PDB file of C-alpha atoms in Angstrom:
ATOM      1  CA  MET A   4     108.598  86.994 115.353  1.00  0.00           C
ATOM      2  CA  PHE A   5     105.876  88.739 117.403  1.00  0.00           C
ATOM      3  CA  ASP A   6     105.129  88.101 120.998  1.00  0.00           C
ATOM      4  CA  ALA A   7     101.660  87.583 121.984  1.00  0.00           C
ATOM      5  CA  ALA A   8     100.955  91.084 123.502  1.00  0.00           C
ATOM      6  CA  THR A   9     102.426  92.969 120.508  1.00  0.00           C
ATOM      7  CA  LEU A  10     100.430  90.939 117.952  1.00  0.00           C
ATOM      8  CA  ALA A  11      97.015  91.346 120.149  1.00  0.00           C
ATOM      9  CA  ALA A  12      97.512  94.909 120.468  1.00  0.00           C
ATOM     10  CA  TYR A  13      97.999  95.192 116.625  1.00  0.00           C
ATOM     11  CA  LEU A  14      95.014  93.256 115.532  1.00  0.00           C
ATOM     12  CA  VAL A  15      92.833  95.217 118.039  1.00  0.00           C
ATOM     13  CA  ALA A  16      94.217  98.560 116.342  1.00  0.00           C
ATOM     14  CA  ALA A  17      93.835  96.886 113.070  1.00  0.00           C
ATOM     15  CA  ALA A  18      90.381  95.915 113.340  1.00  0.00           C
ATOM     16  CA  VAL A  19      88.839  99.117 114.728  1.00  0.00           C
ATOM     17  CA  LEU A  20      90.970 101.074 111.697  1.00  0.00           C
ATOM     18  CA  VAL A  21      89.251  98.893 108.896  1.00  0.00           C
ATOM     19  CA  PHE A  22      85.808  99.089 110.355  1.00  0.00           C
ATOM     20  CA  ILE A  23      85.760 102.846 110.429  1.00  0.00           C
ATOM     21  CA  PRO A  24      84.292 103.922 107.383  1.00  0.00           C
ATOM     22  CA  GLY A  25      86.540 105.814 104.822  1.00  0.00           C
ATOM     23  CA  PRO A  26      87.410 105.929 101.149  1.00  0.00           C
ATOM     24  CA  GLY A  27      88.020 101.982 100.867  1.00  0.00           C
ATOM     25  CA  THR A  28      84.560 101.349 102.167  1.00  0.00           C
ATOM     26  CA  ALA A  29      83.151 103.878  99.666  1.00  0.00           C
ATOM     27  CA  TRP A  30      84.992 102.131  97.045  1.00  0.00           C
ATOM     28  CA  ILE A  31      83.507  98.651  97.644  1.00  0.00           C
ATOM     29  CA  VAL A  32      79.850  99.941  98.346  1.00  0.00           C
ATOM     30  CA  ALA A  33      80.107 101.992  94.658  1.00  0.00           C
ATOM     31  CA  GLN A  34      81.457  98.651  93.056  1.00  0.00           C
ATOM     32  CA  SER A  35      79.040  96.524  94.778  1.00  0.00           C
ATOM     33  CA  ALA A  36      76.097  98.773  94.006  1.00  0.00           C
ATOM     34  CA  ALA A  37      77.108  99.002  90.226  1.00  0.00           C
ATOM     35  CA  GLY A  38      77.768  95.461  89.693  1.00  0.00           C
ATOM     36  CA  GLY A  39      76.589  93.082  92.361  1.00  0.00           C
ATOM     37  CA  THR A  40      78.589  91.235  95.010  1.00  0.00           C
ATOM     38  CA  ALA A  41      80.962  89.662  92.689  1.00  0.00           C
ATOM     39  CA  ARG A  42      82.222  93.090  91.664  1.00  0.00           C
ATOM     40  CA  GLY A  43      82.424  94.112  95.090  1.00  0.00           C
ATOM     41  CA  VAL A  44      84.329  90.855  95.901  1.00  0.00           C
ATOM     42  CA  GLN A  45      86.566  91.685  92.965  1.00  0.00           C
ATOM     43  CA  ALA A  46      87.374  95.241  94.022  1.00  0.00           C
ATOM     44  CA  ALA A  47      88.148  94.149  97.572  1.00  0.00           C
ATOM     45  CA  PHE A  48      90.766  91.678  96.301  1.00  0.00           C
ATOM     46  CA  GLY A  49      92.588  94.688  94.549  1.00  0.00           C
ATOM     47  CA  LEU A  50      92.120  97.079  97.458  1.00  0.00           C
ATOM     48  CA  GLU A  51      93.954  94.255  99.623  1.00  0.00           C
ATOM     49  CA  THR A  52      96.776  93.810  96.941  1.00  0.00           C
ATOM     50  CA  ALA A  53      97.430  97.375  97.179  1.00  0.00           C
ATOM     51  CA  THR A  54      97.723  97.049 101.065  1.00  0.00           C
ATOM     52  CA  LEU A  55     100.171  94.436 100.526  1.00  0.00           C
ATOM     53  CA  ILE A  56     102.279  96.546  97.987  1.00  0.00           C
ATOM     54  CA  HIS A  57     102.353  99.343 100.564  1.00  0.00           C
ATOM     55  CA  ALA A  58     103.136  97.325 103.385  1.00  0.00           C
ATOM     56  CA  LEU A  59     105.858  95.759 101.405  1.00  0.00           C
ATOM     57  CA  ALA A  60     107.155  99.343 100.317  1.00  0.00           C
ATOM     58  CA  ALA A  61     107.277 100.479 103.924  1.00  0.00           C
ATOM     59  CA  GLY A  62     109.401  97.454 104.980  1.00  0.00           C
ATOM     60  CA  LEU A  63     111.760  98.401 102.101  1.00  0.00           C
ATOM     61  CA  GLY A  64     111.942 101.945 103.210  1.00  0.00           C
ATOM     62  CA  LEU A  65     110.449 103.260 100.064  1.00  0.00           C
ATOM     63  CA  SER A  66     107.386 104.966 101.679  1.00  0.00           C
ATOM     64  CA  ALA A  67     109.927 107.066 103.872  1.00  0.00           C
ATOM     65  CA  LEU A  68     110.470 108.895 100.570  1.00  0.00           C
ATOM     66  CA  LEU A  69     106.660 110.298 100.867  1.00  0.00           C
ATOM     67  CA  ALA A  70     107.281 111.464 104.167  1.00  0.00           C
ATOM     68  CA  THR A  71     110.509 113.510 103.636  1.00  0.00           C
ATOM     69  CA  SER A  72     109.800 114.773 100.069  1.00  0.00           C
ATOM     70  CA  ALA A  73     106.721 117.079  99.545  1.00  0.00           C
ATOM     71  CA  LEU A  74     107.204 116.815  95.890  1.00  0.00           C
ATOM     72  CA  ALA A  75     107.029 112.888  95.787  1.00  0.00           C
ATOM     73  CA  PHE A  76     103.904 113.058  97.961  1.00  0.00           C
ATOM     74  CA  GLU A  77     102.073 115.634  95.830  1.00  0.00           C
ATOM     75  CA  LEU A  78     102.773 113.812  92.296  1.00  0.00           C
ATOM     76  CA  LEU A  79     101.420 110.586  93.771  1.00  0.00           C
ATOM     77  CA  LYS A  80      98.568 112.604  95.336  1.00  0.00           C
ATOM     78  CA  TYR A  81      97.472 114.251  92.103  1.00  0.00           C
ATOM     79  CA  ALA A  82      98.233 111.181  90.016  1.00  0.00           C
ATOM     80  CA  GLY A  83      95.690 109.237  92.216  1.00  0.00           C
ATOM     81  CA  ALA A  84      93.189 112.117  92.040  1.00  0.00           C
ATOM     82  CA  ALA A  85      93.386 112.260  88.423  1.00  0.00           C
ATOM     83  CA  TYR A  86      92.615 108.705  88.129  1.00  0.00           C
ATOM     84  CA  LEU A  87      89.733 108.672  90.324  1.00  0.00           C
ATOM     85  CA  ILE A  88      88.298 111.491  88.727  1.00  0.00           C
ATOM     86  CA  TRP A  89      88.893 109.986  85.221  1.00  0.00           C
ATOM     87  CA  LEU A  90      87.197 106.952  86.284  1.00  0.00           C
ATOM     88  CA  GLY A  91      83.918 108.747  87.443  1.00  0.00           C
ATOM     89  CA  LEU A  92      83.866 110.853  84.379  1.00  0.00           C
ATOM     90  CA  LYS A  93      83.976 107.686  82.334  1.00  0.00           C
ATOM     91  CA  ALA A  94      81.319 106.179  84.222  1.00  0.00           C
ATOM     92  CA  TRP A  95      79.049 109.146  83.767  1.00  0.00           C
ATOM     93  CA  ARG A  96      79.763 109.513  80.354  1.00  0.00           C
ATOM     94  CA  GLY A  97      78.827 105.700  79.823  1.00  0.00           C
ATOM     95  CA  ALA A  98      75.368 106.528  81.228  1.00  0.00           C
ATOM     96  CA  PRO A  99      72.560 107.338  78.996  1.00  0.00           C
ATOM     97  CA  ALA A 100      70.427 110.613  78.800  1.00  0.00           C
ATOM     98  CA  ALA A 101      67.399 108.804  79.524  1.00  0.00           C
ATOM     99  CA  ALA A 102      65.964 105.572  81.477  1.00  0.00           C
ATOM    100  CA  ALA A 103      64.127 104.357  78.202  1.00  0.00           C
ATOM    101  CA  ASP A 104      67.823 104.188  76.385  1.00  0.00           C
ATOM    102  CA  ALA A 105      69.178 102.320  79.735  1.00  0.00           C
ATOM    103  CA  ALA A 106      66.576  99.496  79.371  1.00  0.00           C
ATOM    104  CA  ALA A 107      67.158  99.022  75.579  1.00  0.00           C
ATOM    105  CA  ALA A 108      71.090  99.127  75.945  1.00  0.00           C
ATOM    106  CA  PRO A 109      71.914  97.952  79.139  1.00  0.00           C
ATOM    107  CA  PRO A 110      75.331  98.653  80.450  1.00  0.00           C
ATOM    108  CA  LEU A 111      78.261  96.284  79.087  1.00  0.00           C
ATOM    109  CA  PRO A 112      79.708  94.322  82.196  1.00  0.00           C
ATOM    110  CA  VAL A 113      83.077  95.217  83.539  1.00  0.00           C
ATOM    111  CA  SER A 114      85.455  92.334  83.352  1.00  0.00           C
ATOM    112  CA  ALA A 115      86.948  90.932  86.667  1.00  0.00           C
ATOM    113  CA  ARG A 116      90.451  91.810  85.900  1.00  0.00           C
ATOM    114  CA  GLN A 117      89.448  95.674  84.742  1.00  0.00           C
ATOM    115  CA  VAL A 118      88.014  96.130  88.286  1.00  0.00           C
ATOM    116  CA  TYR A 119      90.877  94.336  89.973  1.00  0.00           C
ATOM    117  CA  LEU A 120      93.361  96.489  88.314  1.00  0.00           C
ATOM    118  CA  ARG A 121      91.487  99.395  88.986  1.00  0.00           C
ATOM    119  CA  SER A 122      91.143  98.759  92.647  1.00  0.00           C
ATOM    120  CA  VAL A 123      94.746  98.235  92.941  1.00  0.00           C
ATOM    121  CA  MET A 124      95.623 101.540  91.143  1.00  0.00           C
ATOM    122  CA  THR A 125      93.256 103.429  93.342  1.00  0.00           C
ATOM    123  CA  GLY A 126      95.014 101.984  96.617  1.00  0.00           C
ATOM    124  CA  VAL A 127      98.389 102.404  95.271  1.00  0.00           C
ATOM    125  CA  LEU A 128      97.950 105.890  94.435  1.00  0.00           C
ATOM    126  CA  ASN A 129      96.985 107.008  97.673  1.00  0.00           C
ATOM    127  CA  PRO A 130      99.665 108.439  99.547  1.00  0.00           C
ATOM    128  CA  LYS A 131      97.799 108.739 102.695  1.00  0.00           C
ATOM    129  CA  VAL A 132      97.820 104.791 102.838  1.00  0.00           C
ATOM    130  CA  ALA A 133     101.644 104.713 102.439  1.00  0.00           C
ATOM    131  CA  LEU A 134     102.068 107.298 104.982  1.00  0.00           C
ATOM    132  CA  PHE A 135      99.783 105.194 107.244  1.00  0.00           C
ATOM    133  CA  PHE A 136     101.713 102.405 106.869  1.00  0.00           C
ATOM    134  CA  LEU A 137     105.163 104.381 107.463  1.00  0.00           C
ATOM    135  CA  ALA A 138     103.312 105.753 110.681  1.00  0.00           C
ATOM    136  CA  PHE A 139     101.434 102.891 112.091  1.00  0.00           C
ATOM    137  CA  LEU A 140     103.288  99.600 111.287  1.00  0.00           C
ATOM    138  CA  PRO A 141     106.569 100.461 112.941  1.00  0.00           C
ATOM    139  CA  GLN A 142     105.116 100.699 116.174  1.00  0.00           C
ATOM    140  CA  PHE A 143     104.799  96.952 116.252  1.00  0.00           C
ATOM    141  CA  VAL A 144     108.065  95.953 114.328  1.00  0.00           C
ATOM    142  CA  HIS A 145     110.843  95.061 116.211  1.00  0.00           C
ATOM    143  CA  PRO A 146     114.085  95.407 114.345  1.00  0.00           C
ATOM    144  CA  GLU A 147     116.007  93.523 116.865  1.00  0.00           C
ATOM    145  CA  ARG A 148     114.464  90.274 115.752  1.00  0.00           C
ATOM    146  CA  GLY A 149     115.585  90.791 112.231  1.00  0.00           C
ATOM    147  CA  MET A 150     113.931  90.548 108.519  1.00  0.00           C
ATOM    148  CA  VAL A 151     112.095  93.903 109.258  1.00  0.00           C
ATOM    149  CA  TRP A 152     110.675  93.812 105.573  1.00  0.00           C
ATOM    150  CA  LEU A 153     108.938  90.554 106.395  1.00  0.00           C
ATOM    151  CA  GLN A 154     107.427  91.919 109.889  1.00  0.00           C
ATOM    152  CA  PHE A 155     106.039  94.481 107.808  1.00  0.00           C
ATOM    153  CA  LEU A 156     104.614  92.019 105.090  1.00  0.00           C
ATOM    154  CA  VAL A 157     103.101  90.069 107.892  1.00  0.00           C
ATOM    155  CA  LEU A 158     101.474  92.848 109.459  1.00  0.00           C
ATOM    156  CA  GLY A 159      99.981  94.033 106.090  1.00  0.00           C
ATOM    157  CA  ALA A 160      98.832  90.522 105.326  1.00  0.00           C
ATOM    158  CA  LEU A 161      97.048  90.439 108.681  1.00  0.00           C
ATOM    159  CA  LEU A 162      95.375  93.815 108.167  1.00  0.00           C
ATOM    160  CA  SER A 163      94.514  92.976 104.589  1.00  0.00           C
ATOM    161  CA  LEU A 164      92.772  89.881 105.968  1.00  0.00           C
ATOM    162  CA  ILE A 165      90.951  91.896 108.235  1.00  0.00           C
ATOM    163  CA  GLY A 166      90.116  94.198 105.494  1.00  0.00           C
ATOM    164  CA  MET A 167      88.953  91.364 103.222  1.00  0.00           C
ATOM    165  CA  CYS A 168      86.407  90.145 105.793  1.00  0.00           C
ATOM    166  CA  ASN A 169      85.010  93.833 106.300  1.00  0.00           C
ATOM    167  CA  SER A 170      85.012  93.943 102.203  1.00  0.00           C
ATOM    168  CA  LEU A 171      83.132  90.838 101.891  1.00  0.00           C
ATOM    169  CA  MET A 172      80.427  91.476 104.207  1.00  0.00           C
ATOM    170  CA  LEU A 173      79.946  94.666 102.439  1.00  0.00           C
ATOM    171  CA  SER A 174      79.792  93.556  98.983  1.00  0.00           C
ATOM    172  CA  VAL A 175      77.118  90.679 100.027  1.00  0.00           C
ATOM    173  CA  ALA A 176      75.024  93.265 101.758  1.00  0.00           C
ATOM    174  CA  VAL A 177      75.121  96.209  98.758  1.00  0.00           C
ATOM    175  CA  GLY A 178      75.037  93.315  96.169  1.00  0.00           C
ATOM    176  CA  ARG A 179      71.987  91.815  97.252  1.00  0.00           C
ATOM    177  CA  PHE A 180      70.254  95.295  98.106  1.00  0.00           C
ATOM    178  CA  GLY A 181      71.400  96.521  94.503  1.00  0.00           C
ATOM    179  CA  ARG A 182      69.640  93.616  92.962  1.00  0.00           C
ATOM    180  CA  ARG A 183      66.294  94.749  93.990  1.00  0.00           C
ATOM    181  CA  PHE A 184      66.692  97.577  91.509  1.00  0.00           C
ATOM    182  CA  ALA A 185      68.221  95.834  88.853  1.00  0.00           C
ATOM    183  CA  GLY A 186      66.456  96.731  85.537  1.00  0.00           C
ATOM    184  CA  GLY A 187      64.354  99.207  86.832  1.00  0.00           C
ATOM    185  CA  GLY A 188      66.475 102.307  87.501  1.00  0.00           C
ATOM    186  CA  GLY A 189      68.660 102.531  84.160  1.00  0.00           C
ATOM    187  CA  ARG A 190      71.964 103.599  84.702  1.00  0.00           C
ATOM    188  CA  TRP A 191      71.610 105.062  88.116  1.00  0.00           C
ATOM    189  CA  LYS A 192      74.278 102.385  89.358  1.00  0.00           C
ATOM    190  CA  GLU A 193      76.756 103.688  86.946  1.00  0.00           C
ATOM    191  CA  ARG A 194      76.112 107.288  87.723  1.00  0.00           C
ATOM    192  CA  LEU A 195      76.423 106.494  91.578  1.00  0.00           C
ATOM    193  CA  THR A 196      79.689 104.666  91.118  1.00  0.00           C
ATOM    194  CA  GLY A 197      81.043 107.769  89.026  1.00  0.00           C
ATOM    195  CA  SER A 198      79.957 110.117  91.422  1.00  0.00           C
ATOM    196  CA  VAL A 199      81.733 108.195  94.284  1.00  0.00           C
ATOM    197  CA  PHE A 200      85.119 107.918  92.224  1.00  0.00           C
ATOM    198  CA  ILE A 201      84.827 111.796  91.623  1.00  0.00           C
ATOM    199  CA  ALA A 202      84.047 112.522  95.133  1.00  0.00           C
ATOM    200  CA  LEU A 203      87.194 110.261  96.354  1.00  0.00           C
ATOM    201  CA  GLY A 204      89.289 111.921  93.578  1.00  0.00           C
ATOM    202  CA  LEU A 205      88.311 115.502  94.976  1.00  0.00           C
ATOM    203  CA  ARG A 206      89.107 114.428  98.369  1.00  0.00           C
ATOM    204  CA  LEU A 207      92.437 113.165  97.834  1.00  0.00           C
ATOM    205  CA  ALA A 208      93.149 116.158  95.691  1.00  0.00           C
ATOM    206  CA  VAL A 209      92.624 118.428  98.753  1.00  0.00           C
ATOM    207  CA  GLN A 210      94.293 116.523 101.432  1.00  0.00           C
ATOM    208  CA  GLN A 211      97.370 117.748 103.102  1.00  0.00           C
ATOM    209  CA  ARG A 212     100.457 115.917 104.389  1.00  0.00           C
TER     210      ARG A 212
END
């Protein structure tokens, strides 16, 4: 399906793109700081699921709609921004007014399913990711070899695998660091998470095509 030179070039380019800090990195760091390594890993699986969805959508031609329709882009952009800001405000509302309250009533754990689904939604509702796949992946796809959608999916899976490795390392590092402050800083982790969500939402809202 892919020749060695094309595959090697893609893997190098994908690795560079993954290791450059971006919104995905901020999301993993915030989740790991708030809930430890396990929560960071759950978020990583969610984001990489969204990566596969975008890759398949690009292969099926659905992402082309975002490239040609300003309205579709704006609708998806503001939906994603609103979702992130809502998550941020929810985290802030859940934080107590004082550290003493936090010590008396520690935050309820977020289920693995909730973290996973939120991460999938965060990735899927980012139109920049869809446009990235539409612009980046076709450079390594060879229509003459057939099954274009499968080529997109394979490339997306490779990118997802590289991204997962990076996210796992981040989750472990931040999870261990965050445990040093467990029980001593009130709900600072939830406040930090909420602030990151709101910042990511505002950043997405002001992005242009």
